[in-house]
PDB file of C-alpha atoms in Angstrom:
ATOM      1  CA  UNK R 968      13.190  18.739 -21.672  1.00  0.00           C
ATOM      2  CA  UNK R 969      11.003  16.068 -19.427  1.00  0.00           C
ATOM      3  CA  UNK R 970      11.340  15.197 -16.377  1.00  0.00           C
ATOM      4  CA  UNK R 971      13.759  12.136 -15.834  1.00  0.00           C
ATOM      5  CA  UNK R 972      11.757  10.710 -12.557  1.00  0.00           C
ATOM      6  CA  UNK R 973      14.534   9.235 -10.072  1.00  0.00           C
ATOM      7  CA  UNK R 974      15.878   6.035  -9.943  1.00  0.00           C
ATOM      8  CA  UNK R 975      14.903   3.172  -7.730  1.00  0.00           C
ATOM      9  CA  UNK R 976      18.230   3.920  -6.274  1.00  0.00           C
ATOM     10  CA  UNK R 977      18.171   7.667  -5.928  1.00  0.00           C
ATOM     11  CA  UNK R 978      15.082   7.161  -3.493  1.00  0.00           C
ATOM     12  CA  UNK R 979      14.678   7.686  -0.191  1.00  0.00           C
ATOM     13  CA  UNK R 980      16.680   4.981   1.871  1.00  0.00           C
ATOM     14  CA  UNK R 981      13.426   3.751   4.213  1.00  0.00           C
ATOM     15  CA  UNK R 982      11.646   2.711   0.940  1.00  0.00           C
ATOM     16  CA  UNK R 983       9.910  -0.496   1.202  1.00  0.00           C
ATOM     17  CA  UNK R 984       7.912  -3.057  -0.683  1.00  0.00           C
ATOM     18  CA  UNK R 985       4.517  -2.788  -0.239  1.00  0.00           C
ATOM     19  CA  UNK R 986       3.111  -6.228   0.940  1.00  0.00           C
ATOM     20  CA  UNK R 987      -0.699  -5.146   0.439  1.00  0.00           C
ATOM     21  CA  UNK R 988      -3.051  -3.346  -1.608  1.00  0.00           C
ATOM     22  CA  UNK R 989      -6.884  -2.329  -0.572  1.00  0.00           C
ATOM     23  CA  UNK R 990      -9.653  -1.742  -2.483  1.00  0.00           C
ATOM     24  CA  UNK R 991     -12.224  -0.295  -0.734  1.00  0.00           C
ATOM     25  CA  UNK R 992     -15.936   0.637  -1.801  1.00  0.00           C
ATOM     26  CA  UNK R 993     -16.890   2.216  -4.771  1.00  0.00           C
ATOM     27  CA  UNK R 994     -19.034   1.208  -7.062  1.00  0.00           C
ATOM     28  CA  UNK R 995     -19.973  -1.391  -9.655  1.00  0.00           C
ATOM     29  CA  UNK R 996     -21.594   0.969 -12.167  1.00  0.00           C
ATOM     30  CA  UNK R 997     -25.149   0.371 -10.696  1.00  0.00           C
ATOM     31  CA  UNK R 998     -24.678   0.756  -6.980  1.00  0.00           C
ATOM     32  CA  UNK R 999     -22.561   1.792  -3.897  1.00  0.00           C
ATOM     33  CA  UNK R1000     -20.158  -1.026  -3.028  1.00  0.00           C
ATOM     34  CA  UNK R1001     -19.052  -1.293   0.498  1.00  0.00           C
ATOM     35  CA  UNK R1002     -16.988  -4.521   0.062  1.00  0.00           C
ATOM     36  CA  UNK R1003     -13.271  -4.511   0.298  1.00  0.00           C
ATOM     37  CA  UNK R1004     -10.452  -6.357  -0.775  1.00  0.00           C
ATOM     38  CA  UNK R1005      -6.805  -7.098  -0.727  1.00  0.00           C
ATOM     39  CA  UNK R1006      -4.158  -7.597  -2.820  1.00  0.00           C
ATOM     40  CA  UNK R1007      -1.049  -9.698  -1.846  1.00  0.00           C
ATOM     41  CA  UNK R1008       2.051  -8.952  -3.667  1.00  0.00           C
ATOM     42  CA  UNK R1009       3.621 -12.525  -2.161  1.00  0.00           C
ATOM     43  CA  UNK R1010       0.644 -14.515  -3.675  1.00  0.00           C
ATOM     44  CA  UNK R1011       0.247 -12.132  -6.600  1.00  0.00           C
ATOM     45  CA  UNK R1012      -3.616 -12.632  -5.351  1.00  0.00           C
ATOM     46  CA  UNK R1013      -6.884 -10.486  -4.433  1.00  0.00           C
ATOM     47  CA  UNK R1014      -8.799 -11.846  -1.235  1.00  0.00           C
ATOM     48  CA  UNK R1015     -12.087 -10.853   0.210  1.00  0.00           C
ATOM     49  CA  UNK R1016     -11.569  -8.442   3.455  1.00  0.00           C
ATOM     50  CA  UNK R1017     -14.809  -7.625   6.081  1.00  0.00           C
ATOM     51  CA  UNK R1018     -17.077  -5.199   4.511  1.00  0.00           C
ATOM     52  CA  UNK R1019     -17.946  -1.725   5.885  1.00  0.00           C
ATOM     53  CA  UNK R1020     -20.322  -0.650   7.559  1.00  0.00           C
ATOM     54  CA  UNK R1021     -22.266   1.108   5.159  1.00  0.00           C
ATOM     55  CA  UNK R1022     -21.881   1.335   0.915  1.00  0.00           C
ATOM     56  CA  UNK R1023     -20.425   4.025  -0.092  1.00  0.00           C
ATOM     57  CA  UNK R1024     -18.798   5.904  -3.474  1.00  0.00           C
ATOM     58  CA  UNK R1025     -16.351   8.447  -3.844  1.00  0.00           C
ATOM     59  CA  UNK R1026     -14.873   8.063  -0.413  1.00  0.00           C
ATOM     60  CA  UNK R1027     -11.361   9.276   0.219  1.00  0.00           C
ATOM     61  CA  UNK R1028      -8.664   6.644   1.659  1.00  0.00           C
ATOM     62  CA  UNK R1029      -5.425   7.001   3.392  1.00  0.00           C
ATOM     63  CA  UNK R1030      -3.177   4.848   6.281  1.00  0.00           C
ATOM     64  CA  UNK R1031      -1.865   5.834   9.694  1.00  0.00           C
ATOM     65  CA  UNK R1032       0.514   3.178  11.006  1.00  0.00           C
ATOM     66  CA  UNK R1033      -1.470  -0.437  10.796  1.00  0.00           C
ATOM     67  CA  UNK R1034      -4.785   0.927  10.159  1.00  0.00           C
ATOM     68  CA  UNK R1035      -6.548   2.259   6.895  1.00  0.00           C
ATOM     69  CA  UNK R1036      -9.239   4.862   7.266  1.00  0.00           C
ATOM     70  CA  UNK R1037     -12.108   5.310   4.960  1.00  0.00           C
ATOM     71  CA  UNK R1038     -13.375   8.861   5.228  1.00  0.00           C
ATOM     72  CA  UNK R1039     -16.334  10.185   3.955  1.00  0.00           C
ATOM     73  CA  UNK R1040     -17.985   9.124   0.374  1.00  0.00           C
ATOM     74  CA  UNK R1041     -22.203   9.147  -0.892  1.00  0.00           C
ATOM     75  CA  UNK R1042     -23.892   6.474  -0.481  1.00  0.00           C
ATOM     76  CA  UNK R1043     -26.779   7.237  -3.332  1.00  0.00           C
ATOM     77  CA  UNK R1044     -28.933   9.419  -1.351  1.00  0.00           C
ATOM     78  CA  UNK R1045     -26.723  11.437   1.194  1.00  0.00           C
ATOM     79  CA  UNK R1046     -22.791  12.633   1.871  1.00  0.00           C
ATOM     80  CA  UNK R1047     -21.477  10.719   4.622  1.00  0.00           C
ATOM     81  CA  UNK R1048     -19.430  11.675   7.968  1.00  0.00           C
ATOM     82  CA  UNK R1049     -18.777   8.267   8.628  1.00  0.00           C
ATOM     83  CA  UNK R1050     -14.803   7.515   9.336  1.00  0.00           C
ATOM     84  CA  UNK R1051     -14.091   3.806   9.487  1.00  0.00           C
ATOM     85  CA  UNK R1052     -10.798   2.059  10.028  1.00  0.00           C
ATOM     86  CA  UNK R1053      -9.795  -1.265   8.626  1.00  0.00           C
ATOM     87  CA  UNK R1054      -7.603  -3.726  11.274  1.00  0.00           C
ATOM     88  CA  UNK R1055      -5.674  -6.147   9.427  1.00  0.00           C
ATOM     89  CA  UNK R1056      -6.510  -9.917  11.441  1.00  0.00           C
ATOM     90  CA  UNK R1057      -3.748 -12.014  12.823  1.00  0.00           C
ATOM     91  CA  UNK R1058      -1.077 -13.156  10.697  1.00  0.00           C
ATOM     92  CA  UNK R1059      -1.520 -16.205  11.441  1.00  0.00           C
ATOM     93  CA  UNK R1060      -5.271 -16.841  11.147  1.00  0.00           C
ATOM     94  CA  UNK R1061      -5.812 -19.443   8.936  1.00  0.00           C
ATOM     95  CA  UNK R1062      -6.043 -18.347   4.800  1.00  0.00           C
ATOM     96  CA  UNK R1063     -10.055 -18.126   4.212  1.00  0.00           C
ATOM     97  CA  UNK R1064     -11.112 -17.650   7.636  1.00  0.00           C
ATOM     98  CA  UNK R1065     -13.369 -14.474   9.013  1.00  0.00           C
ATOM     99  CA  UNK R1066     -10.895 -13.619  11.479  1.00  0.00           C
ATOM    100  CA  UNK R1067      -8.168 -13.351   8.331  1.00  0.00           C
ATOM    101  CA  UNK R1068     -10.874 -10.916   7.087  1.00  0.00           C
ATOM    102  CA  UNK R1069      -9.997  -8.157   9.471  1.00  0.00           C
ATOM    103  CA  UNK R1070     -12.389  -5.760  10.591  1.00  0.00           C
ATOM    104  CA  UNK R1071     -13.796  -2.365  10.494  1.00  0.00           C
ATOM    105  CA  UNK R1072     -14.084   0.055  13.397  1.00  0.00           C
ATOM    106  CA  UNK R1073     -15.997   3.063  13.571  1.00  0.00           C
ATOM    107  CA  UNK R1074     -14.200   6.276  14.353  1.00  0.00           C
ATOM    108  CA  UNK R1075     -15.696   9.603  15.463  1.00  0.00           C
ATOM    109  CA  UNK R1076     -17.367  11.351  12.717  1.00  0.00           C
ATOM    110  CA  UNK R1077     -15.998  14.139  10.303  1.00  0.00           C
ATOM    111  CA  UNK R1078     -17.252  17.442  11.024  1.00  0.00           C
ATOM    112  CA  UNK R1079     -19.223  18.227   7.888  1.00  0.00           C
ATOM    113  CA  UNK R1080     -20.537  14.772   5.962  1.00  0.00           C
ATOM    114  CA  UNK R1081     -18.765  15.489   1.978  1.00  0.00           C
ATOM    115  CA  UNK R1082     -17.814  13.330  -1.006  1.00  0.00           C
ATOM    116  CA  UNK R1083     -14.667  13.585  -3.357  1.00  0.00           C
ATOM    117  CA  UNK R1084     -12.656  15.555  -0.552  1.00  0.00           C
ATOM    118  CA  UNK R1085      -8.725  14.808  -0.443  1.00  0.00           C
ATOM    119  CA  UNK R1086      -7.617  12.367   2.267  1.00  0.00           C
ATOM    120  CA  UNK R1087      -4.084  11.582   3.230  1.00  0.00           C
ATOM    121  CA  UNK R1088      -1.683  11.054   6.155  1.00  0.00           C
ATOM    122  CA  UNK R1089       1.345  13.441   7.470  1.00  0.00           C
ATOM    123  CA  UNK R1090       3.255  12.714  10.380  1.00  0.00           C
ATOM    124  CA  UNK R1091       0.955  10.259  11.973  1.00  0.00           C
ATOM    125  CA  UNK R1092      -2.106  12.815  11.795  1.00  0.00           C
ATOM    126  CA  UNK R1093      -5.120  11.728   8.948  1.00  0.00           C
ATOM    127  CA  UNK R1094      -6.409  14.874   6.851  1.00  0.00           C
ATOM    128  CA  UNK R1095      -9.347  15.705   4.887  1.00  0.00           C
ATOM    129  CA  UNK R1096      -9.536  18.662   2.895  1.00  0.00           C
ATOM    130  CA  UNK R1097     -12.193  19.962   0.207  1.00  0.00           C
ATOM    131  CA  UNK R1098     -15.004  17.999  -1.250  1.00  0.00           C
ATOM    132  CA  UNK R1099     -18.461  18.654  -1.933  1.00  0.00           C
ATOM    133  CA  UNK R1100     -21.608  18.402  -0.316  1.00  0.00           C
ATOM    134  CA  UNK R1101     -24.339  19.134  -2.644  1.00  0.00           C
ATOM    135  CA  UNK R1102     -25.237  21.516  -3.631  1.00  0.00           C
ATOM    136  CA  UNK R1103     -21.655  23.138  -1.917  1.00  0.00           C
ATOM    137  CA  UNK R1104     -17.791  22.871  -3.041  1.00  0.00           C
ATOM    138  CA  UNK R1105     -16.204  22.631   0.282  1.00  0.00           C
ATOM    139  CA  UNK R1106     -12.689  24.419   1.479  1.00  0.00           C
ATOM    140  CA  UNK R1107     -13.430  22.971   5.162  1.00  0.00           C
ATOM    141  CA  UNK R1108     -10.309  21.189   6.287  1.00  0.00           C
ATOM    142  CA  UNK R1109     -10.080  19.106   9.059  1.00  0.00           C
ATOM    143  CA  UNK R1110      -7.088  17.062  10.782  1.00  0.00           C
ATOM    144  CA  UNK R1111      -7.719  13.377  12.455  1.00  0.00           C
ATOM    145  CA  UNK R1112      -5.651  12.117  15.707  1.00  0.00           C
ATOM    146  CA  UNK R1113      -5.965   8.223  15.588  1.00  0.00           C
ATOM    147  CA  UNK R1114      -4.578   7.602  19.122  1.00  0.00           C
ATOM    148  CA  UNK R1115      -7.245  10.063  20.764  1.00  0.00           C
ATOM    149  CA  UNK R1116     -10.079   9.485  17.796  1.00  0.00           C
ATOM    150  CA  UNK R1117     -10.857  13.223  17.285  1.00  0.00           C
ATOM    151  CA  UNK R1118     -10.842  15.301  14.633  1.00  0.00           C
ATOM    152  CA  UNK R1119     -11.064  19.183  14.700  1.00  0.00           C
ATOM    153  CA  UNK R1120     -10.535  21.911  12.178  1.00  0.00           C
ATOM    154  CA  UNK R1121      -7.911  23.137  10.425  1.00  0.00           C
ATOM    155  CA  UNK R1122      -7.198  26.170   7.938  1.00  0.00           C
ATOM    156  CA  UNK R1123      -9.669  26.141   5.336  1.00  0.00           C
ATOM    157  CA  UNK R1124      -8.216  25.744   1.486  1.00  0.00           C
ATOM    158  CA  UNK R1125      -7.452  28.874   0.119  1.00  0.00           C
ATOM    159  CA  UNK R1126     -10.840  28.312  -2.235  1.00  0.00           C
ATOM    160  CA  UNK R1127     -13.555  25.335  -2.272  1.00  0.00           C
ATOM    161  CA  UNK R1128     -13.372  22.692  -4.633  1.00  0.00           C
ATOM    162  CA  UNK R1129     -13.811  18.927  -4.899  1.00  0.00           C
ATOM    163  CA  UNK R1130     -11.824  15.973  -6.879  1.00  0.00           C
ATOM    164  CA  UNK R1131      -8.650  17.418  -5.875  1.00  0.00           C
ATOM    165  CA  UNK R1132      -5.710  15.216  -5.049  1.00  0.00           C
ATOM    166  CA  UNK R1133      -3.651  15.648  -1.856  1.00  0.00           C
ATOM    167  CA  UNK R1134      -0.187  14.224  -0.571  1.00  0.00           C
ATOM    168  CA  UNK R1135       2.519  14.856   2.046  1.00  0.00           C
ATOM    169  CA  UNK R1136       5.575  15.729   1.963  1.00  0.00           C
ATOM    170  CA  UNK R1137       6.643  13.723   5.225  1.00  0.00           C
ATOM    171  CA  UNK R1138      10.502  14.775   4.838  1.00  0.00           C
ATOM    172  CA  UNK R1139       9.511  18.893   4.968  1.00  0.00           C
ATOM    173  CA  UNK R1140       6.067  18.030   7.059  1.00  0.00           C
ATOM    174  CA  UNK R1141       4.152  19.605   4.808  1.00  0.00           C
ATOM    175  CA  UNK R1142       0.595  18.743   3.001  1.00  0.00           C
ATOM    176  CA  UNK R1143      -0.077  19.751  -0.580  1.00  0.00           C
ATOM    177  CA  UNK R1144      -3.521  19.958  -2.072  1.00  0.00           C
ATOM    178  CA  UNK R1145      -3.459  20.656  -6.182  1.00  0.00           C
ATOM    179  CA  UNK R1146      -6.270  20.800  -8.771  1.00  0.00           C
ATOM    180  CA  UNK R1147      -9.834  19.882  -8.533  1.00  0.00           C
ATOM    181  CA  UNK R1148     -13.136  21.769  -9.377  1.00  0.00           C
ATOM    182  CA  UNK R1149     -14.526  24.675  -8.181  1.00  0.00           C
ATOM    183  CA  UNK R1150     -17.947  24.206  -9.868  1.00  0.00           C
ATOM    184  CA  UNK R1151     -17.221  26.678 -12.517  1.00  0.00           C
ATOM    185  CA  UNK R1152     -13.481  26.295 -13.345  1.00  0.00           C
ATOM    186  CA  UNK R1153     -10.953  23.479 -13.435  1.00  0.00           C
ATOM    187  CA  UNK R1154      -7.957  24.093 -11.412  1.00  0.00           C
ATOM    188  CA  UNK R1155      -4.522  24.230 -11.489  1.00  0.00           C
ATOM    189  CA  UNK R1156      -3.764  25.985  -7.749  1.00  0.00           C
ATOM    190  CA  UNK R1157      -1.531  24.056  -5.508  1.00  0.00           C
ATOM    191  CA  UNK R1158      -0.898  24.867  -2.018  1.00  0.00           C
ATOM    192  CA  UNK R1159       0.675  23.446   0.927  1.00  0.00           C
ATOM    193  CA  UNK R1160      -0.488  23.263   4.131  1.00  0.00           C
ATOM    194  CA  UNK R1161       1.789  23.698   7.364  1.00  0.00           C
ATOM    195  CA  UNK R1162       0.383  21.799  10.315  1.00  0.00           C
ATOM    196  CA  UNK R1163       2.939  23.338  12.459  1.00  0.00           C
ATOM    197  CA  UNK R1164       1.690  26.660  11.488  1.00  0.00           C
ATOM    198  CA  UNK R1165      -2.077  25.960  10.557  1.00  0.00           C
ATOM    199  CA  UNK R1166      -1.493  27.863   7.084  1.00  0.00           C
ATOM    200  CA  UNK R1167      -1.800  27.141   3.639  1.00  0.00           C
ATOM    201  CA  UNK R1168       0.776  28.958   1.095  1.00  0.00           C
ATOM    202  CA  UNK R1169       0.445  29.090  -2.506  1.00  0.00           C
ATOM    203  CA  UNK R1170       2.892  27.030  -4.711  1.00  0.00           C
ATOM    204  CA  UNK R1171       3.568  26.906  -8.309  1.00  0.00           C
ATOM    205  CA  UNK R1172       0.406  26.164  -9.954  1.00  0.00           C
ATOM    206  CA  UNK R1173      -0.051  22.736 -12.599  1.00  0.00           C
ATOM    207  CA  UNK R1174       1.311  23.369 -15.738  1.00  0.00           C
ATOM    208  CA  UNK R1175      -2.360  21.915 -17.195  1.00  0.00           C
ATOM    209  CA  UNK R1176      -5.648  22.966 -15.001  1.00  0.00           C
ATOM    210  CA  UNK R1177      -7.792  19.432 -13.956  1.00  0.00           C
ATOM    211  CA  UNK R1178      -9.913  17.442 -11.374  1.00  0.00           C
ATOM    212  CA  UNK R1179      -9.673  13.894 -10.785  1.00  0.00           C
ATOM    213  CA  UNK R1180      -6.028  13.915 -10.625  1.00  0.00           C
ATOM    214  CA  UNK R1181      -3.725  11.448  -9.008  1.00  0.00           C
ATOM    215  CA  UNK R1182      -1.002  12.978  -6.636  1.00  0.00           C
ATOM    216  CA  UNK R1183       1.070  11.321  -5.090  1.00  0.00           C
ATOM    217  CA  UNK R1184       5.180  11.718  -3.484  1.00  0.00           C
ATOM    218  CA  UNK R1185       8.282  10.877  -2.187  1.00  0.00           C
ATOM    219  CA  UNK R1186      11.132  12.495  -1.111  1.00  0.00           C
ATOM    220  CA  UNK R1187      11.051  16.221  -2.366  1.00  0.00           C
ATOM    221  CA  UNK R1188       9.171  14.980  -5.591  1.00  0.00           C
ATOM    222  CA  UNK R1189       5.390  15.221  -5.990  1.00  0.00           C
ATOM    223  CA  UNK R1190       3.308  13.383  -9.499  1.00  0.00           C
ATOM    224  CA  UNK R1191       0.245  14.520 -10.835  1.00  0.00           C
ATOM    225  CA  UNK R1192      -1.166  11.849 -13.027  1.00  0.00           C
ATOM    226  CA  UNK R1193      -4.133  12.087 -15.180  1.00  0.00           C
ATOM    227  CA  UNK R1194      -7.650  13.891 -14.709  1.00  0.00           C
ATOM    228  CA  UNK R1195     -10.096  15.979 -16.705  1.00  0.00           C
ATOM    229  CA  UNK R1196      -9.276  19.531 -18.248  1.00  0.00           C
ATOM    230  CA  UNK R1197     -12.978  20.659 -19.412  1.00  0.00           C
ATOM    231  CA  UNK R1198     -12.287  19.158 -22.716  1.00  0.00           C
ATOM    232  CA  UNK R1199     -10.923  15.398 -22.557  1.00  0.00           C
ATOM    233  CA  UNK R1200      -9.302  12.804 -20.303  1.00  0.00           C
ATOM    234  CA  UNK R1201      -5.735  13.743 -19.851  1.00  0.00           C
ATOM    235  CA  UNK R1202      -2.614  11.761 -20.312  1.00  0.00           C
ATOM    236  CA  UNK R1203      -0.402  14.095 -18.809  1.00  0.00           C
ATOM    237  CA  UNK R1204       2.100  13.712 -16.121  1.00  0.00           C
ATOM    238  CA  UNK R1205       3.709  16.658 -14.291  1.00  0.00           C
ATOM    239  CA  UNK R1206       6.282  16.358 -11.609  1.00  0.00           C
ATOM    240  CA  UNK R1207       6.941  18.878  -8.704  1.00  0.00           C
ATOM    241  CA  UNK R1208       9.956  19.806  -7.265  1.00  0.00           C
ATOM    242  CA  UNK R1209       9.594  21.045  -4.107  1.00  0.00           C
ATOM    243  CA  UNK R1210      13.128  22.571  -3.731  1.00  0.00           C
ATOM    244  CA  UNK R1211      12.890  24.601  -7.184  1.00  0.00           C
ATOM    245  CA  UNK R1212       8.848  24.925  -6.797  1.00  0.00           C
ATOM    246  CA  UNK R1213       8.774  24.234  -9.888  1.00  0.00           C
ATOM    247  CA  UNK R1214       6.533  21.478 -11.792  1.00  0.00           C
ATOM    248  CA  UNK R1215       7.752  20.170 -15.192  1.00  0.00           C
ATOM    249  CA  UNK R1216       6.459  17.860 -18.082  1.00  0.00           C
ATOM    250  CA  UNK R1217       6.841  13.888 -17.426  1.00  0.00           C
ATOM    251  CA  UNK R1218       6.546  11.274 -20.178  1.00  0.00           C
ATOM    252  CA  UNK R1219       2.319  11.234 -20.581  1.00  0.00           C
ATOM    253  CA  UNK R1220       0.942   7.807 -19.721  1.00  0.00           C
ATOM    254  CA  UNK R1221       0.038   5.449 -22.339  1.00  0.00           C
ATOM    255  CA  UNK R1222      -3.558   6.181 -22.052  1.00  0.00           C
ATOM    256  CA  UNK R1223      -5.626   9.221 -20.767  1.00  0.00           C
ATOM    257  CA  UNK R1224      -7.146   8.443 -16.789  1.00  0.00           C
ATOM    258  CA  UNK R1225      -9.368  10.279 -14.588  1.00  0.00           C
ATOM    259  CA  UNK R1226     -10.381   9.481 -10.970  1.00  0.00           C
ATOM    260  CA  UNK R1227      -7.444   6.895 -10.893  1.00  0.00           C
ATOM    261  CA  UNK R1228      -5.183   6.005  -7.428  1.00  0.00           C
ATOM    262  CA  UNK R1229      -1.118   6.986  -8.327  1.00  0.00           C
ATOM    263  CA  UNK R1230       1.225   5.864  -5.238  1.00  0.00           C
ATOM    264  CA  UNK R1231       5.398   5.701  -5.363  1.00  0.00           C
ATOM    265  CA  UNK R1232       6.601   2.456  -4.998  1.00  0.00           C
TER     266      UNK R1232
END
């Protein structure tokens, strides 16, 4: 049987709207992008936010309280260190204006310069795990403190790889890291990382191996969306249950995705 994913109702009770949407960087098919933008779910509108500092392409992405940090990325010739984080402008500076724009600060610098790592947030503490940094596949992990701007290491991934996703589990405090590429196999290991602790532990693996997956959570329930397998873009969802450690079969999307952005809202 699939997965029946829960209800609006059945999730957790602090859910909220999201008001916003960033797009940050990339690329346009020729070059490095380091424009940003933002999308307003009360307009139903994009609008143009203050560029970074620097272009940059597969960069990893992830909020800590009011600020968005852009970690990481390649900006066509090198891997980047550079950690930058995006402060919204006044609410009420006028529509159109630069100081509506917001701005970017720069933040100390990741340890080791890498593209395609995972980045995300648990319990107020920014992570980056993975990546690559030609010609290497990266396990390095490191944890970010935004009140003290530092970053130092944590507990390496069990094994390197790159275009993995990674998520939190904010109700068990936990980060999980699943799939990616090792530069020889796709993946389907998942593991979870205690910060309390500073260990990893090996979970249930994917169902189907890939890279360039989407992950993303809430409550006890983890979705991996999309990616590559070796063969073909995927369609497949799975769904994790953290209580059974146990991932089952979801409805596939309507089209196959790699590289693509999944949140719960």
């Amino acid at each position: 049987a699939l997965f029946a994913p829960p209800t609006a109702g059945q999730l957790a009770s602090d859910a909220r709207e999201p008001t916003t949407v960033l797009a940050i960087g990339g690329s346009d098919g020729e070059r490095p992008l380091r424009s940003a933008e933002a999308f307003d779910f009360a307009s139903g509108a994009w609008r143009a936010l203050a560029p970074m500092s620097a272009p940059r392409i597969w960069l990893g992405a992830a909020t800590v309280g009011s600020r968005t940090f852009a970690v990481g990325g390649y900006d066509g010739s090198k891997y980047l260190d550079l950690v930058e984080a995006f402060v919204p402008g006044p609410e009420d500076a006028p529509v159109g204006s630069t100081a509506a724009q917001g701005r970017w600060e720069r933040c100390a610098s990741l340890l080791q310069g890498r593209s395609t790592a995972g980045v995300a947030s648990c319990g107020g503490v920014l992570y980056c795990a993975g990546g690559f940094s030609a010609p290497h596949y990266l396990s390095l992990s490191e944890a970010y403190d935004p009140a003290a701007d530092r970053w130092w290491g944590v507990a390496p991934l069990p094994s390197a790889r790159r275009d993995l996703g990674l998520c939190a589990l904010e109700s068990r405090q936990t980060l999980v890291a699943a799939g990616g590429y090792d530069g020889n196999a796709y993946l389907g290991a998942v593991d979870a990382l205690d910060p309390r602790t500073n260990a990893w532990r090996r979970l249930a693996p994917l169902r189907t191996p890939r890279q360039l997956i989407g992950l993303a959570s809430e409550g006890d329930v983890i979705f991996a969306v999309g990616g590559f397998d070796g063969r073909e873009t995927s369609r497949a969802v799975e769904v994790y249950d953290a209580r059974a450690d146990r991932w089952m079969d979801a409805a596939p999307m309507s089209q196959p995705r790699l590289g693509l952005g999944v949140c719960c809202v």
